[in-house]
JSON list of C-alpha atoms in Angstrom, two decimals:
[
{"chain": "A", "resi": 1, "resn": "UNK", "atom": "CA", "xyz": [-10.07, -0.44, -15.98]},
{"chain": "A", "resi": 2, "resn": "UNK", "atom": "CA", "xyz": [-10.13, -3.37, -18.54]},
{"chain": "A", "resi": 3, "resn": "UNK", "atom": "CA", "xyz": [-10.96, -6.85, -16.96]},
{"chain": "A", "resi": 4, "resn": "UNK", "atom": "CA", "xyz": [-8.11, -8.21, -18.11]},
{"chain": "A", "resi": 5, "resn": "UNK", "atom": "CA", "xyz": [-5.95, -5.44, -16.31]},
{"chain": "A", "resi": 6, "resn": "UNK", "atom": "CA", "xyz": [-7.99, -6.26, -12.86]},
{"chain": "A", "resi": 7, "resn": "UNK", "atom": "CA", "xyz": [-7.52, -9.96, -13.31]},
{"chain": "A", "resi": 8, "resn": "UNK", "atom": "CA", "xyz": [-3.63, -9.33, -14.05]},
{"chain": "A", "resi": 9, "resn": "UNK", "atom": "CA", "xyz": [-3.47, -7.42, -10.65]},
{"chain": "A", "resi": 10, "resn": "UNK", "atom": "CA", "xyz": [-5.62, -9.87, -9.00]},
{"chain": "A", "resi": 11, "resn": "UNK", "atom": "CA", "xyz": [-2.69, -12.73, -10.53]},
{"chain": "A", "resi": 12, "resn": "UNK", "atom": "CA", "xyz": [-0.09, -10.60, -8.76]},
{"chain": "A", "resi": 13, "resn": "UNK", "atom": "CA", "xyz": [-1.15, -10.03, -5.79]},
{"chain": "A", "resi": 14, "resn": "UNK", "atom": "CA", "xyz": [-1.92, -13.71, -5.63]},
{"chain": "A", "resi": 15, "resn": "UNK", "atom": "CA", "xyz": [1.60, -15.29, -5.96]},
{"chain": "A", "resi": 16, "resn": "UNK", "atom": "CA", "xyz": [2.84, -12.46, -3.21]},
{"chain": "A", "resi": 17, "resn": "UNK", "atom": "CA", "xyz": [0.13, -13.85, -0.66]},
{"chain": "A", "resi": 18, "resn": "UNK", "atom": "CA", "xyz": [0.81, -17.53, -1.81]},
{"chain": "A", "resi": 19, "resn": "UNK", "atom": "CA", "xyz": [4.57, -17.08, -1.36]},
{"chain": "A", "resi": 20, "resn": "UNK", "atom": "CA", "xyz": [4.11, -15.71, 1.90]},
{"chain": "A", "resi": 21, "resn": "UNK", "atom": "CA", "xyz": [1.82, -18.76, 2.82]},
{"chain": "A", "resi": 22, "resn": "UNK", "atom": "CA", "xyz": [4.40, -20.76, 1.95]},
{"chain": "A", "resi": 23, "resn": "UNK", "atom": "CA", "xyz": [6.64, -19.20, 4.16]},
{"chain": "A", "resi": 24, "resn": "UNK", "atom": "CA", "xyz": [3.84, -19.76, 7.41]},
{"chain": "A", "resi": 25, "resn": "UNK", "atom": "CA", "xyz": [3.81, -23.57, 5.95]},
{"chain": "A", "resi": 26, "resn": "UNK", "atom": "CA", "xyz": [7.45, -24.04, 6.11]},
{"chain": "A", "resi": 27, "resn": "UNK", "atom": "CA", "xyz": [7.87, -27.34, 8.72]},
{"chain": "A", "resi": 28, "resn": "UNK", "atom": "CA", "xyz": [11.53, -26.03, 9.71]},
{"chain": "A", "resi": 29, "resn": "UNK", "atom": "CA", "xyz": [11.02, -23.42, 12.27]},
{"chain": "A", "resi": 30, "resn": "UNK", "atom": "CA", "xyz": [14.20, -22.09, 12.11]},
{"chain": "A", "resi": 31, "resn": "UNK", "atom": "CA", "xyz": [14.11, -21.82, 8.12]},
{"chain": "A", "resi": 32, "resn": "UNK", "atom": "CA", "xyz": [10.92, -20.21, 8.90]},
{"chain": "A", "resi": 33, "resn": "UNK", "atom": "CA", "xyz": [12.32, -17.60, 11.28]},
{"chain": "A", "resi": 34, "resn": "UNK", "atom": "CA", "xyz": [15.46, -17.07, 9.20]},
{"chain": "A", "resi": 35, "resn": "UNK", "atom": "CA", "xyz": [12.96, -16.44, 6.14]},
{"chain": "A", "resi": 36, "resn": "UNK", "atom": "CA", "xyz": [10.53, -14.27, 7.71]},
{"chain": "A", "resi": 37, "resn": "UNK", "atom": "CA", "xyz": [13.68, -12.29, 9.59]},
{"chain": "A", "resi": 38, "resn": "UNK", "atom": "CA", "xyz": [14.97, -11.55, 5.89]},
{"chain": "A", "resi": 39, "resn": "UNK", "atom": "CA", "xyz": [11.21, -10.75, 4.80]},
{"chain": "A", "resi": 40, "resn": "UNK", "atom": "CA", "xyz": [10.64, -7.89, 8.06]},
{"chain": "A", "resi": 41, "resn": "UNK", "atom": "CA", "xyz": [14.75, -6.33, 7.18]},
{"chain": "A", "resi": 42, "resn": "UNK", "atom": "CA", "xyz": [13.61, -5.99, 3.32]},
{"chain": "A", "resi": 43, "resn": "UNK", "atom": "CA", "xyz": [9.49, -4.89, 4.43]},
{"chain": "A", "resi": 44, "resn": "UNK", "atom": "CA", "xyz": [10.26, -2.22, 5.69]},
{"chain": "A", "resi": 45, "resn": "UNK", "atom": "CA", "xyz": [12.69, -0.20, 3.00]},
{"chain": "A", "resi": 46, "resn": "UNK", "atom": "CA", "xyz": [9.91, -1.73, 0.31]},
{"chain": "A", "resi": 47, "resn": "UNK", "atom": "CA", "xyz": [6.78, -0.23, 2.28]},
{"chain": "A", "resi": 48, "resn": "UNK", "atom": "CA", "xyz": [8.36, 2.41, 1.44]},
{"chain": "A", "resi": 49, "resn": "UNK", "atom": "CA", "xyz": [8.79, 2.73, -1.90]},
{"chain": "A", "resi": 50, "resn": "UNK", "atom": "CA", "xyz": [5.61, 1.19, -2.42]},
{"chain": "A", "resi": 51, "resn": "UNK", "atom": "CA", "xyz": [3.82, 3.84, -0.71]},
{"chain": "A", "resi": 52, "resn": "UNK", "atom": "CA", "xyz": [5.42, 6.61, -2.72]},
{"chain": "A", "resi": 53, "resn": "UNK", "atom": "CA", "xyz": [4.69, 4.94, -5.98]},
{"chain": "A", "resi": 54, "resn": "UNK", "atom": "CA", "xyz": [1.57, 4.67, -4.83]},
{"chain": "A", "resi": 55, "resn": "UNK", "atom": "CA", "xyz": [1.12, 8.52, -3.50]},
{"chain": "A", "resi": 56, "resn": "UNK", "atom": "CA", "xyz": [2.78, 9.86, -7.06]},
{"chain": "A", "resi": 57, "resn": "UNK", "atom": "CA", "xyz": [-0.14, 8.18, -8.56]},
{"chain": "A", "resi": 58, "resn": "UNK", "atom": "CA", "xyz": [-2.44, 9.94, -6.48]},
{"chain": "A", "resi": 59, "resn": "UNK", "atom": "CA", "xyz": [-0.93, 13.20, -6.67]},
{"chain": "A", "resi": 60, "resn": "UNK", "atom": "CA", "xyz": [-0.91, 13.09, -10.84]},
{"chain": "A", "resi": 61, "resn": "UNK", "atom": "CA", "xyz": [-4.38, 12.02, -10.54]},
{"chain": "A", "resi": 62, "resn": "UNK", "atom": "CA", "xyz": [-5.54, 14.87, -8.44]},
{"chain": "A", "resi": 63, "resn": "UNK", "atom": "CA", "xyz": [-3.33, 17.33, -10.15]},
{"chain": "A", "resi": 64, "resn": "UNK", "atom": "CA", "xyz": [-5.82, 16.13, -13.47]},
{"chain": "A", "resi": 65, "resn": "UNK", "atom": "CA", "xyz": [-8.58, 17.14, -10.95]},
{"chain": "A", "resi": 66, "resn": "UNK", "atom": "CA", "xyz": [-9.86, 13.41, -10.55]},
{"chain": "A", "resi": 67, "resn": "UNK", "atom": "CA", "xyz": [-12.33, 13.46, -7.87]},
{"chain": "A", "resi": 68, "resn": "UNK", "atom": "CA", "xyz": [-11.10, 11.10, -4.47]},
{"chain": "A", "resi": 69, "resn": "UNK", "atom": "CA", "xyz": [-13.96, 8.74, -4.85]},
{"chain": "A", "resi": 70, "resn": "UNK", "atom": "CA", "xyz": [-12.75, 8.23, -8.34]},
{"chain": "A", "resi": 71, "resn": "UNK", "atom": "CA", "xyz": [-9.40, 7.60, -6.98]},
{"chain": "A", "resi": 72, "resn": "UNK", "atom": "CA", "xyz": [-10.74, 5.44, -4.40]},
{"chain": "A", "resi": 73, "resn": "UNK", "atom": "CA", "xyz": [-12.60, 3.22, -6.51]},
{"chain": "A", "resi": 74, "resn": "UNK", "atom": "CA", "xyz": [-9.62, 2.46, -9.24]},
{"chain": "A", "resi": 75, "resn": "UNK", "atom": "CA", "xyz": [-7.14, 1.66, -5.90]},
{"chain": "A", "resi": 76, "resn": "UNK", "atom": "CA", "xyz": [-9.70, -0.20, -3.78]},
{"chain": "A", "resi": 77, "resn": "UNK", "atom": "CA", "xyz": [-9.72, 2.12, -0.85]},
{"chain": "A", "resi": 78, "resn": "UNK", "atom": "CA", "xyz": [-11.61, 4.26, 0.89]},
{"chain": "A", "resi": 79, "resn": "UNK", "atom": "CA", "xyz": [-11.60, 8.46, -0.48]},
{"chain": "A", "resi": 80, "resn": "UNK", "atom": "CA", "xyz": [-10.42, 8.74, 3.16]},
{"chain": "A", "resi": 81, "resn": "UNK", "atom": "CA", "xyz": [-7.60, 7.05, 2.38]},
{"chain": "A", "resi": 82, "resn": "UNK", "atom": "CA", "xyz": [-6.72, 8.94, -0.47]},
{"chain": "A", "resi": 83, "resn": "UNK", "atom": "CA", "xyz": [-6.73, 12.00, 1.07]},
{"chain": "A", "resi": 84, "resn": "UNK", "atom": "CA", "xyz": [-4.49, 10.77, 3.82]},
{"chain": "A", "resi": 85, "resn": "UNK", "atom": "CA", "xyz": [-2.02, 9.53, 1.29]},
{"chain": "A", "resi": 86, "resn": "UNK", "atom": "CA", "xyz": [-2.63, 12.89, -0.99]},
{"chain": "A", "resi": 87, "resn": "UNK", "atom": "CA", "xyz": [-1.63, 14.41, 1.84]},
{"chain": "A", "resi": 88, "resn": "UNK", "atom": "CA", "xyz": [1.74, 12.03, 2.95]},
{"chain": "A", "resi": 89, "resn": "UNK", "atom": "CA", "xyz": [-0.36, 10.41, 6.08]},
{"chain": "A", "resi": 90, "resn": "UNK", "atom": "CA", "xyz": [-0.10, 6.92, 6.55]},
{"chain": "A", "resi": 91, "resn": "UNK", "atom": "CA", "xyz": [-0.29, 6.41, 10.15]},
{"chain": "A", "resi": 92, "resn": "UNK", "atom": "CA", "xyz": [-2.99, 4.96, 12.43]},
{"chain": "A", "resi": 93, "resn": "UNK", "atom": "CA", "xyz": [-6.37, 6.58, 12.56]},
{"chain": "A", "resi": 94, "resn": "UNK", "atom": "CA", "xyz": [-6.23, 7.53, 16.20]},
{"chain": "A", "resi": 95, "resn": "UNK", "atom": "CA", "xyz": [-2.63, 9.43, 15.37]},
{"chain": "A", "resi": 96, "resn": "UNK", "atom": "CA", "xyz": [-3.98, 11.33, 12.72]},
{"chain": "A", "resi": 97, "resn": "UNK", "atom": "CA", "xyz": [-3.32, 15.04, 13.07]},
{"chain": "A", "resi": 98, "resn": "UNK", "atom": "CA", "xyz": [-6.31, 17.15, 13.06]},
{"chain": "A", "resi": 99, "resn": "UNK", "atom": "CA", "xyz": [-7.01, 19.28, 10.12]},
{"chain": "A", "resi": 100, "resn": "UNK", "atom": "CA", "xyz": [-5.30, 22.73, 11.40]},
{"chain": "A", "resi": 101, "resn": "UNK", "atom": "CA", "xyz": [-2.31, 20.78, 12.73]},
{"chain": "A", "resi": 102, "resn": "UNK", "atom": "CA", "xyz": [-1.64, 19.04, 9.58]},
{"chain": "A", "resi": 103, "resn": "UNK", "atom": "CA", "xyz": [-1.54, 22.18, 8.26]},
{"chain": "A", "resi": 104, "resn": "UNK", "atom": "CA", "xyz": [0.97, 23.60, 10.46]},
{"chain": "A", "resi": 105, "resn": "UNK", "atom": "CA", "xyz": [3.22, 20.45, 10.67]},
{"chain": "A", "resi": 106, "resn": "UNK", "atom": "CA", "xyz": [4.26, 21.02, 7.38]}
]
């Protein structure tokens, strides 16, 4: 990935996280609650999305027969984590289903 894509991301991500500090900042508490009420309601439907964009990605990768540790490395996380979301998981660790009973659940 070009360095200027990885600082662009890097710029993103940043005004999220800074927005958000602003929110813990705010001297108002019930502004503050009001806020981060409106922030949970709209989190929720947005994880999401977000997590299917971000399993489509996955899935075209692998179907191009991109190894997971590839995959890993240009999202950040672990080839663990790939797989889980190649495979729709995105639950806890200690809920994960065991290999055979993935299989089956679906």
């Amino acid at each position: 990935m070009p360095e200027d894509s990885v600082d662009a991301i890097e710029e993103e991500a940043q005004r999220v996280f800074s927005a958000l500090d602003a929110v813990e900042r705010m001297s108002d508490p019930l502004a503050r609650a009001r806020v981060v009420s409106r922030l949970l309601k709209d989190q929720a439907e947005r994880n999401r999305r977000l997590k299917g964009m971000r399993r489509q990605v996955v899935l075209d990768l692998r179907a191009q027969a991109v190894p997971y540790r590839r995959i890993a490395a240009l999202l950040g996380v672990s080839s663990g984590t790939v797989q889980d979301i190649e495979r729709g998981y995105s639950g806890s660790g200690t809920n994960r289903p065991k290999r055979g009973d993935a299989a089956q659940s679906t």
